[in-house]
Coordinates of C-alpha atoms in Angstrom, one line a residue:
Chain A
X1 CA 55.3 95.2 133.6
X2 CA 54.5 92.7 131.0
X3 CA 53.1 93.2 127.6
X4 CA 49.2 92.4 128.4
X5 CA 49.3 92.4 131.8
X6 CA 46.5 90.4 133.7
X7 CA 43.8 92.2 135.1
X8 CA 41.7 89.4 137.3
X9 CA 37.6 90.1 138.3
X10 CA 37.1 92.2 141.3
X11 CA 35.3 90.0 143.4
X12 CA 31.4 90.7 145.0
X13 CA 31.5 91.5 148.5
X14 CA 29.0 88.7 150.3
X15 CA 25.3 89.6 149.9
X16 CA 25.1 89.4 154.0
X17 CA 27.5 91.9 154.5
X18 CA 29.6 89.6 157.3
X19 CA 31.1 87.1 156.7
X20 CA 34.0 84.9 158.5
X21 CA 37.0 82.5 157.0
X22 CA 38.9 80.6 158.5
X23 CA 42.3 82.3 157.0
X24 CA 42.3 85.5 155.8
X25 CA 45.6 87.0 154.1
X26 CA 45.9 90.7 152.5
X27 CA 48.0 91.5 149.8
X28 CA 49.1 89.2 146.7
X29 CA 51.5 90.1 146.3
X30 CA 55.0 87.6 146.1
X31 CA 55.7 86.6 149.6
X32 CA 51.3 86.9 149.9
X33 CA 50.6 84.1 146.6
X34 CA 53.5 82.2 147.6
X35 CA 52.3 81.6 151.4
X36 CA 48.5 81.2 150.5
X37 CA 49.3 78.1 147.5
X38 CA 52.0 76.8 149.7
X39 CA 49.1 76.6 152.7
X40 CA 46.4 75.7 150.3
X41 CA 48.6 72.6 149.6
X42 CA 49.0 72.2 153.4
X43 CA 44.9 71.9 153.4
X44 CA 43.8 74.4 154.8
X45 CA 41.2 77.2 153.0
X46 CA 43.2 80.4 152.4
X47 CA 41.7 83.7 151.1
X48 CA 43.5 86.6 150.6
X49 CA 42.6 89.6 149.3
X50 CA 44.6 92.5 147.1
X51 CA 43.4 95.7 146.2
X52 CA 44.4 95.9 143.2
X53 CA 43.3 93.3 140.2
X54 CA 46.5 92.8 138.6
X55 CA 50.4 92.0 139.1
X56 CA 53.4 93.9 140.1
X57 CA 53.9 96.8 138.3
X58 CA 57.8 96.8 137.5
X59 CA 60.4 93.6 136.9
X60 CA 61.2 94.7 140.9
X61 CA 62.7 91.6 142.4
X62 CA 64.0 89.9 140.0
X63 CA 66.7 87.3 141.1
X64 CA 65.4 84.5 142.5
X65 CA 67.6 82.4 144.5
X66 CA 68.4 78.8 144.6
X67 CA 66.8 77.9 147.5
X68 CA 64.1 80.4 147.1
X69 CA 64.2 77.9 143.8
X70 CA 63.7 75.3 145.6
X71 CA 61.4 76.3 147.0
X72 CA 59.1 77.0 144.5
X73 CA 60.4 73.5 142.7
X74 CA 58.8 72.3 145.9
X75 CA 55.5 74.7 144.6
X76 CA 55.4 72.8 141.5
X77 CA 57.3 76.3 139.9
X78 CA 60.9 75.2 139.9
X79 CA 60.8 74.1 136.2
X80 CA 58.6 77.0 135.2
X81 CA 61.3 80.0 136.6
X82 CA 64.0 77.8 135.1
X83 CA 62.9 77.9 131.7
X84 CA 62.0 81.4 131.8
X85 CA 64.2 82.8 133.4
X86 CA 67.9 83.5 133.4
X87 CA 70.1 81.5 134.9
X88 CA 73.5 83.2 136.2
X89 CA 76.4 81.9 138.6
X90 CA 79.3 85.1 138.1
X91 CA 79.6 88.4 140.0
X92 CA 81.3 90.6 138.0
X93 CA 83.0 94.1 140.0
X94 CA 84.7 97.7 138.0
X95 CA 86.1 99.8 140.0
X96 CA 85.7 102.9 137.2
X97 CA 87.1 101.3 133.6
X98 CA 89.2 98.4 135.4
X99 CA 87.3 94.6 136.3
X100 CA 88.2 94.6 140.0
X101 CA 87.5 91.1 140.6
X102 CA 84.6 88.8 139.7
X103 CA 83.3 85.8 142.1
X104 CA 81.2 82.8 141.5
X105 CA 78.1 82.1 144.0
X106 CA 77.5 78.5 143.1
X107 CA 81.4 76.4 142.1
X108 CA 80.9 72.9 142.5
X109 CA 78.3 70.9 140.3
X110 CA 75.6 68.3 141.1
X111 CA 72.3 70.7 142.3
X112 CA 69.3 70.5 140.3
X113 CA 69.1 74.4 141.0
X114 CA 71.5 77.4 139.7
X115 CA 72.5 79.8 142.2
X116 CA 70.4 82.5 140.8
X117 CA 67.6 82.9 138.1
X118 CA 66.9 86.2 137.1
X119 CA 62.7 86.7 136.6
X120 CA 60.7 89.7 136.5
X121 CA 58.5 89.4 139.3
X122 CA 55.4 90.1 137.5
X123 CA 55.5 86.4 136.0
X124 CA 56.4 84.6 138.8
X125 CA 52.9 86.5 140.5
X126 CA 50.9 86.1 138.0
X127 CA 52.0 82.2 137.6
X128 CA 51.3 82.0 141.3
X129 CA 48.2 83.8 140.2
X130 CA 47.3 80.4 138.7
X131 CA 48.4 77.8 141.4
X132 CA 46.8 79.8 143.9
X133 CA 43.8 79.6 141.4
X134 CA 44.0 75.7 140.9
X135 CA 44.9 74.9 144.5
X136 CA 41.4 76.9 145.8
X137 CA 43.1 79.4 148.0
X138 CA 39.8 81.9 147.2
X139 CA 41.0 84.9 145.9
X140 CA 39.2 88.6 145.8
X141 CA 40.7 91.6 143.8
X142 CA 39.4 95.2 144.3
X143 CA 39.0 94.6 148.7
X144 CA 40.9 96.6 150.7
X145 CA 40.9 96.8 154.2
X146 CA 39.7 100.2 155.8
X147 CA 40.2 98.7 158.9
X148 CA 40.6 95.6 161.9
X149 CA 39.9 95.6 165.6
X150 CA 42.2 92.4 167.0
X151 CA 40.3 90.5 169.1
X152 CA 41.5 87.3 171.8
X153 CA 40.4 84.6 168.9
X154 CA 40.7 86.1 165.6
X155 CA 40.4 89.9 163.6
X156 CA 37.4 91.5 162.4
X157 CA 37.9 93.8 159.0
X158 CA 36.4 96.2 157.7
X159 CA 36.6 95.7 154.1
X160 CA 36.1 97.9 151.7
X161 CA 35.6 96.9 147.5
X162 CA 34.1 98.6 144.5
X163 CA 30.6 97.2 145.1
X164 CA 30.4 98.2 148.1
X165 CA 32.0 98.0 152.2
X166 CA 32.0 94.1 154.4
X167 CA 33.0 93.2 157.9
X168 CA 34.7 90.0 158.0
X169 CA 36.1 87.9 160.9
X170 CA 39.2 86.0 160.4
X171 CA 40.7 82.9 163.0
X172 CA 44.0 84.1 162.0
X173 CA 44.9 86.8 159.4
X174 CA 48.7 87.2 157.4
X175 CA 49.6 90.0 156.7
X176 CA 51.5 90.2 153.6
X177 CA 50.7 93.6 152.3
X178 CA 54.6 95.0 152.1
X179 CA 57.0 98.0 153.1
X180 CA 53.6 100.3 153.8
X181 CA 51.2 97.8 155.4
X182 CA 48.7 98.9 155.9
X183 CA 48.0 96.3 159.0
X184 CA 51.3 96.8 160.4
X185 CA 50.0 100.7 160.7
X186 CA 46.3 100.1 161.9
X187 CA 47.8 98.0 165.0
X188 CA 50.1 100.8 165.8
X189 CA 53.8 99.2 165.5
X190 CA 56.5 100.5 165.1
X191 CA 58.9 99.4 162.1
X192 CA 62.3 101.3 162.6
X193 CA 65.3 101.4 161.6
X194 CA 68.1 102.3 158.9
X195 CA 67.4 105.5 156.1
X196 CA 70.0 104.7 153.4
X197 CA 70.9 109.0 152.9
X198 CA 71.0 107.8 148.8
X199 CA 69.1 107.5 145.9
X200 CA 68.6 105.3 143.0
X201 CA 67.1 104.3 140.2
X202 CA 65.7 102.0 138.8
X203 CA 65.0 101.0 134.8
X204 CA 63.8 98.8 133.1
X205 CA 64.7 99.1 129.6
X206 CA 63.8 97.0 126.4
X207 CA 67.4 96.1 124.3
X208 CA 66.7 94.0 121.5
X209 CA 69.2 92.6 119.2
X210 CA 72.7 92.2 120.5
X211 CA 73.7 93.6 124.3
X212 CA 77.8 93.5 125.2
X213 CA 76.5 92.3 128.8
X214 CA 76.7 88.9 129.5
X215 CA 74.0 86.6 132.1
X216 CA 75.9 87.7 135.3
X217 CA 76.2 90.2 137.6
X218 CA 77.4 93.4 136.7
X219 CA 78.6 96.2 139.5
X220 CA 80.5 99.4 139.3
X221 CA 82.3 101.5 140.8
X222 CA 83.1 105.2 139.7
X223 CA 82.5 103.7 136.2
X224 CA 82.9 106.4 133.5
X225 CA 79.8 107.0 132.2
X226 CA 78.4 107.3 136.0
X227 CA 80.9 109.3 137.4
X228 CA 81.9 109.0 141.3
X229 CA 78.2 106.9 141.5
X230 CA 77.8 103.3 141.5
X231 CA 75.8 101.2 139.2
X232 CA 74.2 97.7 138.9
X233 CA 73.2 96.0 135.7
X234 CA 71.3 92.8 135.7
X235 CA 69.8 90.9 132.7
X236 CA 65.5 89.7 132.6
X237 CA 63.6 87.3 129.6
X238 CA 62.0 89.5 127.1
X239 CA 65.3 91.2 126.0
X240 CA 64.3 93.4 129.3
X241 CA 67.9 94.5 131.4
X242 CA 67.7 95.6 134.4
X243 CA 69.3 99.2 135.6
X244 CA 70.2 100.5 138.7
X245 CA 71.8 104.2 139.3
X246 CA 72.7 105.5 142.6
X247 CA 72.5 108.6 142.3
X248 CA 73.1 110.3 146.0
X249 CA 70.8 112.8 148.4
X250 CA 70.7 115.3 146.6
X251 CA 69.4 114.1 143.0
X252 CA 66.1 115.7 142.7
X253 CA 63.5 112.8 142.1
X254 CA 60.3 114.6 139.5
X255 CA 63.7 115.3 137.5
X256 CA 65.8 112.1 137.1
X257 CA 62.7 110.2 136.8
X258 CA 62.1 112.3 133.7
X259 CA 62.2 110.3 130.4
X260 CA 65.3 111.5 129.0
X261 CA 66.6 112.3 131.8
X262 CA 67.1 108.8 132.5
X263 CA 68.0 107.7 128.5
X264 CA 70.9 109.5 128.8
X265 CA 71.2 108.0 131.1
X266 CA 71.4 104.8 129.6
X267 CA 72.7 106.0 126.6
X268 CA 76.2 107.5 128.4
X269 CA 76.3 103.0 129.1
X270 CA 75.3 101.4 125.9
X271 CA 76.7 104.1 123.4
X272 CA 74.5 106.1 121.4
X273 CA 74.8 103.6 118.3
X274 CA 71.8 101.0 120.9
X275 CA 68.4 101.6 120.7
X276 CA 66.5 100.9 123.3
X277 CA 63.2 101.6 125.0
X278 CA 62.3 102.7 128.9
X279 CA 59.4 100.6 129.7
X280 CA 59.5 101.0 133.3
X281 CA 61.4 103.8 135.6
X282 CA 61.1 104.3 139.7
X283 CA 63.5 106.1 142.8
X284 CA 63.9 104.7 145.7
X285 CA 65.6 105.6 148.3
X286 CA 66.6 102.4 151.1
X287 CA 66.1 101.7 154.7
X288 CA 66.4 98.0 156.7
X289 CA 64.1 97.8 159.1
X290 CA 61.8 95.0 160.9
X291 CA 59.6 95.2 164.2
X292 CA 60.2 93.6 167.3
X293 CA 57.6 91.1 166.9
X294 CA 55.9 89.1 163.7
X295 CA 53.5 87.1 165.3
X296 CA 50.9 89.3 167.5
X297 CA 48.1 87.8 168.9
X298 CA 46.1 86.2 165.2
X299 CA 47.9 88.1 163.1
X300 CA 51.0 87.5 161.6
X301 CA 53.2 89.5 159.4
X302 CA 55.6 88.3 156.5
X303 CA 57.9 89.4 153.6
X304 CA 58.5 93.3 153.9
X305 CA 55.1 93.8 156.1
X306 CA 57.8 92.5 158.9
X307 CA 61.4 93.6 157.4
X308 CA 62.7 95.8 155.0
X309 CA 66.1 95.2 153.6
X310 CA 68.4 97.2 151.0
X311 CA 67.8 96.0 147.5
X312 CA 72.0 95.3 147.6
X313 CA 72.0 90.7 148.1
X314 CA 68.4 90.1 146.8
X315 CA 67.8 89.4 150.4
X316 CA 64.2 90.9 150.4
X317 CA 62.4 88.7 148.1
X318 CA 64.3 85.4 149.0
X319 CA 64.0 86.4 152.3
X320 CA 60.2 86.9 152.5
X321 CA 59.7 83.9 150.2
X322 CA 61.5 82.2 153.1
X323 CA 58.9 83.3 155.4
X324 CA 56.2 81.9 154.0
X325 CA 58.2 78.5 153.7
X326 CA 58.8 78.6 156.9
X327 CA 55.1 80.1 158.2
X328 CA 52.9 77.5 155.9
X329 CA 54.0 73.7 157.9
X330 CA 54.0 75.4 161.3
X331 CA 50.3 77.7 160.5
X332 CA 48.9 74.2 158.4
X333 CA 50.2 71.7 161.4
X334 CA 48.6 73.9 164.0
X335 CA 44.9 74.4 162.2
X336 CA 44.4 70.7 161.8
X337 CA 45.7 69.6 165.6
X338 CA 48.9 68.4 164.9
X339 CA 50.8 70.4 166.8
X340 CA 50.3 73.8 169.9
X341 CA 50.3 77.6 168.4
X342 CA 53.6 77.0 170.3
X343 CA 54.8 76.1 167.2
X344 CA 54.3 79.2 165.6
X345 CA 56.5 81.1 168.6
X346 CA 59.3 79.2 166.7
X347 CA 58.3 81.2 162.8
X348 CA 59.4 83.6 165.1
X349 CA 62.4 82.7 166.4
X350 CA 63.1 81.8 162.8
X351 CA 62.6 83.5 161.0
X352 CA 63.4 86.8 162.6
X353 CA 67.0 85.7 163.6
X354 CA 67.5 85.2 159.3
X355 CA 65.9 89.1 159.2
X356 CA 68.2 90.3 161.5
X357 CA 71.0 88.4 159.7
X358 CA 69.9 89.9 155.8
X359 CA 69.3 94.2 157.5
X360 CA 73.0 93.1 158.6
X361 CA 74.4 92.0 155.2
X362 CA 71.7 94.7 153.1
X363 CA 73.0 97.9 156.1
X364 CA 77.1 96.7 155.3
X365 CA 76.4 96.5 151.7
X366 CA 75.1 100.1 151.3
X367 CA 77.1 101.0 153.6
X368 CA 80.0 100.4 151.0
X369 CA 78.4 101.7 148.3
X370 CA 77.0 104.5 150.4
X371 CA 79.8 105.8 152.3
X372 CA 78.4 107.9 155.3
X373 CA 81.7 110.2 155.8
X374 CA 84.8 112.0 154.0
X375 CA 86.8 108.6 155.9
X376 CA 84.4 106.0 155.1
X377 CA 84.6 107.2 151.4
X378 CA 88.6 107.2 151.9
X379 CA 88.7 103.5 152.8
X380 CA 86.3 102.5 150.5
X381 CA 88.5 104.1 147.4
X382 CA 91.0 102.2 149.3
X383 CA 89.5 98.4 149.6
X384 CA 88.7 98.9 145.0
X385 CA 92.1 100.6 144.8
X386 CA 93.3 97.6 147.5
X387 CA 91.4 94.8 144.9
X388 CA 92.9 95.2 141.8
X389 CA 96.1 93.6 142.7
X390 CA 95.3 91.6 145.6
X391 CA 93.5 88.9 146.9
X392 CA 92.3 90.0 150.2
X393 CA 91.2 93.2 149.9
X394 CA 88.4 92.2 147.4
X395 CA 87.4 90.2 150.1
X396 CA 86.5 93.4 151.9
X397 CA 84.9 95.4 148.8
X398 CA 81.0 94.6 148.9
X399 CA 79.1 95.2 146.7
X400 CA 76.4 93.2 148.3
X401 CA 76.3 89.7 149.7
X402 CA 73.5 87.4 147.7
X403 CA 71.2 86.2 149.1
X404 CA 71.9 82.3 151.3
X405 CA 70.0 80.6 152.4
X406 CA 69.2 81.1 156.6
X407 CA 71.4 78.7 158.5
X408 CA 68.7 78.0 161.5
X409 CA 71.0 77.6 164.3
X410 CA 69.4 78.8 166.9
X411 CA 66.3 76.9 166.1
X412 CA 63.6 75.9 169.7
X413 CA 63.3 73.3 167.6
X414 CA 66.7 71.4 167.3
X415 CA 67.9 68.3 168.6
X416 CA 71.3 68.2 169.1
X417 CA 73.5 65.5 166.8
X418 CA 73.3 62.0 168.7
X419 CA 76.3 60.2 168.1
X420 CA 78.6 61.0 166.1
X421 CA 78.0 63.2 163.3
X422 CA 81.1 64.8 161.4
X423 CA 80.8 68.0 159.2
X424 CA 78.4 67.7 156.2
X425 CA 75.0 70.5 156.4
X426 CA 74.3 71.2 160.8
X427 CA 70.7 71.0 161.9
X428 CA 68.7 74.5 160.9
X429 CA 70.3 74.3 157.9
X430 CA 68.7 73.8 154.9
X431 CA 68.2 69.9 152.9
X432 CA 71.3 70.6 150.3
X433 CA 70.5 69.0 146.9
X434 CA 72.7 65.8 145.6
X435 CA 71.8 63.4 141.6
X436 CA 70.4 60.6 142.2
X437 CA 69.4 58.0 140.4
X438 CA 65.5 57.0 141.2
X439 CA 64.6 53.3 139.4
X440 CA 67.4 53.5 137.7
X441 CA 66.4 57.0 135.9
X442 CA 68.4 60.5 137.3
X443 CA 66.9 62.5 139.2
X444 CA 67.6 64.8 142.6
X445 CA 67.7 64.3 146.2
X446 CA 65.4 67.6 147.3
X447 CA 62.3 66.8 144.9
X448 CA 62.0 63.4 147.9
X449 CA 62.1 65.8 150.1
X450 CA 60.0 68.7 152.1
X451 CA 56.3 68.4 151.8
X452 CA 56.0 66.1 155.3
X453 CA 58.5 65.4 157.5
X454 CA 60.6 63.0 156.3
X455 CA 62.7 60.8 157.6
X456 CA 66.8 60.5 155.3
X457 CA 68.0 57.2 155.8
X458 CA 71.6 56.6 154.2
X459 CA 71.5 52.9 153.9
X460 CA 69.6 51.5 156.9
X461 CA 66.6 49.9 154.8
X462 CA 66.0 47.8 157.7
X463 CA 65.1 51.5 160.4
X464 CA 61.4 51.0 161.7
X465 CA 60.7 54.7 160.5
X466 CA 57.8 55.2 163.6
X467 CA 54.6 56.9 162.2
X468 CA 54.2 60.3 161.5
X469 CA 57.3 60.3 159.5
X470 CA 58.2 59.6 155.1
X471 CA 60.9 57.2 154.8
X472 CA 63.1 58.8 152.3
X473 CA 66.1 55.8 151.8
X474 CA 69.6 56.7 150.3
X475 CA 71.8 53.4 149.4
X476 CA 75.5 53.3 147.9
X477 CA 74.4 51.1 145.8
X478 CA 71.7 50.0 144.1
X479 CA 68.6 49.0 145.8
X480 CA 65.6 48.6 145.4
X481 CA 63.2 51.0 147.3
X482 CA 66.1 53.5 147.7
X483 CA 67.0 56.2 145.7
X484 CA 70.9 55.9 144.3
X485 CA 72.5 58.4 146.0
X486 CA 75.7 56.5 142.9
X487 CA 77.7 60.3 143.1
X488 CA 78.0 59.6 146.4
X489 CA 78.0 63.2 146.9
X490 CA 74.2 62.9 149.6
X491 CA 76.6 61.3 151.8
X492 CA 79.5 63.4 151.6
X493 CA 76.9 67.0 152.1
X494 CA 74.6 65.5 154.8
X495 CA 78.4 64.1 156.4
X496 CA 76.0 60.8 156.8
X497 CA 78.6 57.4 157.4
X498 CA 76.7 54.1 156.6
X499 CA 73.2 53.6 159.4
X500 CA 72.6 57.1 159.4
X501 CA 69.6 59.3 160.2
X502 CA 68.4 63.0 159.2
X503 CA 65.2 64.5 160.5
X504 CA 63.7 67.1 158.1
X505 CA 61.0 69.3 158.3
X506 CA 57.8 70.4 155.7
X507 CA 60.5 72.8 154.6
X508 CA 63.5 71.0 153.8
X509 CA 64.9 72.1 156.2
X510 CA 67.0 69.5 159.3
X511 CA 65.8 69.2 162.7
X512 CA 68.2 66.6 163.9
X513 CA 71.1 64.9 162.4
X514 CA 70.8 60.5 164.4
X515 CA 74.1 58.9 163.3
X516 CA 72.7 55.9 164.8
X517 CA 69.3 56.5 165.1
X518 CA 66.7 54.3 167.6
X519 CA 62.8 55.2 167.3
X520 CA 63.0 56.6 171.0
X521 CA 65.3 58.8 169.6
X522 CA 63.5 60.0 166.6
X523 CA 61.2 60.5 167.6
X524 CA 61.4 62.8 170.2
X525 CA 63.1 64.6 167.3
X526 CA 60.3 65.2 165.9
X527 CA 58.0 66.5 169.0
X528 CA 60.4 68.6 169.2
X529 CA 60.5 69.8 165.9
X530 CA 56.9 69.9 165.7
X531 CA 56.7 72.5 169.2
X532 CA 57.3 70.8 171.5
X533 CA 53.5 70.1 172.5
X534 CA 53.4 66.1 172.6
X535 CA 50.6 66.1 169.6
X536 CA 52.7 63.0 167.9
X537 CA 50.0 60.8 166.5
Chain B
X1 CA 95.7 85.8 170.5
X2 CA 95.5 89.6 172.6
X3 CA 97.3 92.3 171.7
X4 CA 100.7 93.1 172.1
X5 CA 101.9 96.3 173.4
X6 CA 105.0 95.1 174.7
X7 CA 108.0 96.9 172.1
X8 CA 108.3 94.7 169.6
X9 CA 110.3 97.3 167.2
X10 CA 114.0 96.8 167.4
X11 CA 114.5 100.2 165.6
X12 CA 111.4 102.5 166.6
X13 CA 113.5 105.7 165.0
X14 CA 114.0 104.0 162.5
X15 CA 109.7 102.5 162.2
X16 CA 109.0 106.0 162.8
X17 CA 111.0 107.6 160.3
X18 CA 109.4 105.3 157.6
X19 CA 105.8 106.3 158.1
X20 CA 106.5 110.8 158.1
X21 CA 108.4 109.4 155.4
X22 CA 105.6 107.8 153.5
X23 CA 103.1 110.4 154.1
X24 CA 106.1 113.2 152.0
X25 CA 104.9 115.2 148.8
X26 CA 100.7 114.3 150.0
X27 CA 98.6 117.0 149.7
X28 CA 95.8 115.0 152.5
X29 CA 92.9 113.6 150.7
X30 CA 96.6 111.2 149.3
X31 CA 97.8 111.6 153.0
X32 CA 94.5 109.8 153.9
X33 CA 94.2 107.1 151.4
X34 CA 97.8 105.9 152.6
X35 CA 97.0 105.6 155.8
X36 CA 93.7 103.5 154.4
X37 CA 95.7 101.4 152.8
X38 CA 98.0 101.2 155.5
X39 CA 95.3 100.1 158.0
X40 CA 93.7 97.9 156.1
X41 CA 97.2 96.3 154.8
X42 CA 97.9 95.5 159.0
X43 CA 94.5 94.9 158.8
X44 CA 95.2 91.6 157.0
X45 CA 97.8 90.8 158.3
X46 CA 97.1 91.0 162.2
X47 CA 94.6 89.0 160.0
X48 CA 92.3 88.7 163.7
X49 CA 88.9 91.2 164.3
X50 CA 90.1 90.3 168.2
X51 CA 93.2 91.9 168.1
X52 CA 91.2 94.2 166.0
X53 CA 89.0 95.5 168.0
X54 CA 91.5 95.8 171.2
X55 CA 93.9 97.8 168.8
X56 CA 91.0 99.8 167.8
X57 CA 89.7 100.3 171.1
X58 CA 93.1 101.5 172.8
X59 CA 93.5 104.0 169.9
X60 CA 90.4 105.3 170.1
X61 CA 91.1 106.2 173.4
X62 CA 90.6 109.4 174.2
X63 CA 89.7 110.7 171.5
X64 CA 85.9 112.9 171.3
X65 CA 83.1 111.8 170.4
X66 CA 80.8 109.3 170.5
X67 CA 81.7 105.5 172.0
X68 CA 82.6 104.3 168.3
X69 CA 79.8 100.9 167.7
X70 CA 81.6 97.6 169.2
X71 CA 84.4 99.6 170.5
X72 CA 82.7 100.3 174.4
X73 CA 82.8 96.5 174.7
X74 CA 86.9 95.7 174.3
X75 CA 88.0 97.6 176.7

């Protein structure tokens, strides 16, 4: 945890003993705070309850992927994360004492945000709390949900506080209360999947001064300092390093967390002469599982309460932030009447598909790292042996397939491409970034997208953009009122020809691509992207 | 493409002898490692998931045990 973790004042219960809020969010962790902030920025008043009064203990979700950073950029926190965090894009995999191979997660230039930034979850949560306060989110610390009763048009919560209980009625309840979600359990919803028969020791280690590791993700299979098991190393800010030691199923969870025992493992890795301090130690067994549905009447689940993955691939926190990104604008649209409640069905369709993808990748990585049988281990070792000399085998080495933005290819909100559209980011993909010049100044395309529905127009200055849409003009030559695509990367990454238009959702995902747009087709695509409720203004 | 199970080896006896010879002098663990490496090398050579799936279904056919995931559909 940080040197001086913030303590937030406990909110008093309402004097009347009962209260009513339109949107109540439970769980002030990474995903809950992100969702609350996004909703507030869409004009939705949110009341957030958290049973604690501080930020996360331990670094937890340290690897913030490019897409997540772009979401935080939209929410105003991107530059701060980039400045504080450790930027990296290279992963290196070792087998025994030698390097098996390495990979580059962002081999091309021309993006504002890097492949990954490592940053302790508690820093991000602290900044999110500040941003939520500034945006008017009502934060109720040390308010614990002790019971709930779902109804047709809302939920009644029994809330306990240090100063006594009260009753809180919510029109909508957002459950961001993590993998052990009390709301999920109170509703009796099954949360099933696979448990991996293995234990992992996770340590935050402070090492001051020179350290012989670069800002890269290093993963060892069977290293000399931890034979027969795997080790994962990540650099964080503040001289902090994150080390995950695989221990095996037979490890004793109590004994393994003793500081002397952990220190011995770290010393074996770093060498006898490197001074270090242990800041946080935890022991995990990993699971991959999800809820069957994420929307249950007026209760909506997001983040770990809805789905849980093993950490290889950094898909837990990043997946949860993408849930928030997906849900906020939809719930805001339902609440302000610009869309029908059916729009929330698309949250479920899109994010269940994304969760399935994350679970698939996390299970495959965990199966590779933790072979289930002698036979599986023989194949795993064969892959590692061949990988040193053969590129085809390197492709089979799975130390975690790192989080990529979900492409919502099957989304009901997407429209089919209109006219010929060759290549580029497809409907359902998050908009790719590109360098542009804005009034002569270096700028980034994504800074101009998102928050509301937008129509990205490539060299179509005279297109009559329908109401309800914000036009964003991009031009191959310098032109007033247009972002200058001076490198041609914007057009190339969207696969756009002159005159083409791309419909973008408030979460920057592509809803439609129209090679020869006409206003009727654009309006139809917009209506579809709003859930087809026929409520286009 | 689909799995070709017609006789393709001009000298089948020599091919079988090669496989036997490769395992000579290996203990069971090393023998298993060799087989695993060989399967990975040949799977990459085939380079086609559909063919691999058919080959695995054929190989598994008649062996005791539960159906492997994803194999039954290929039968």
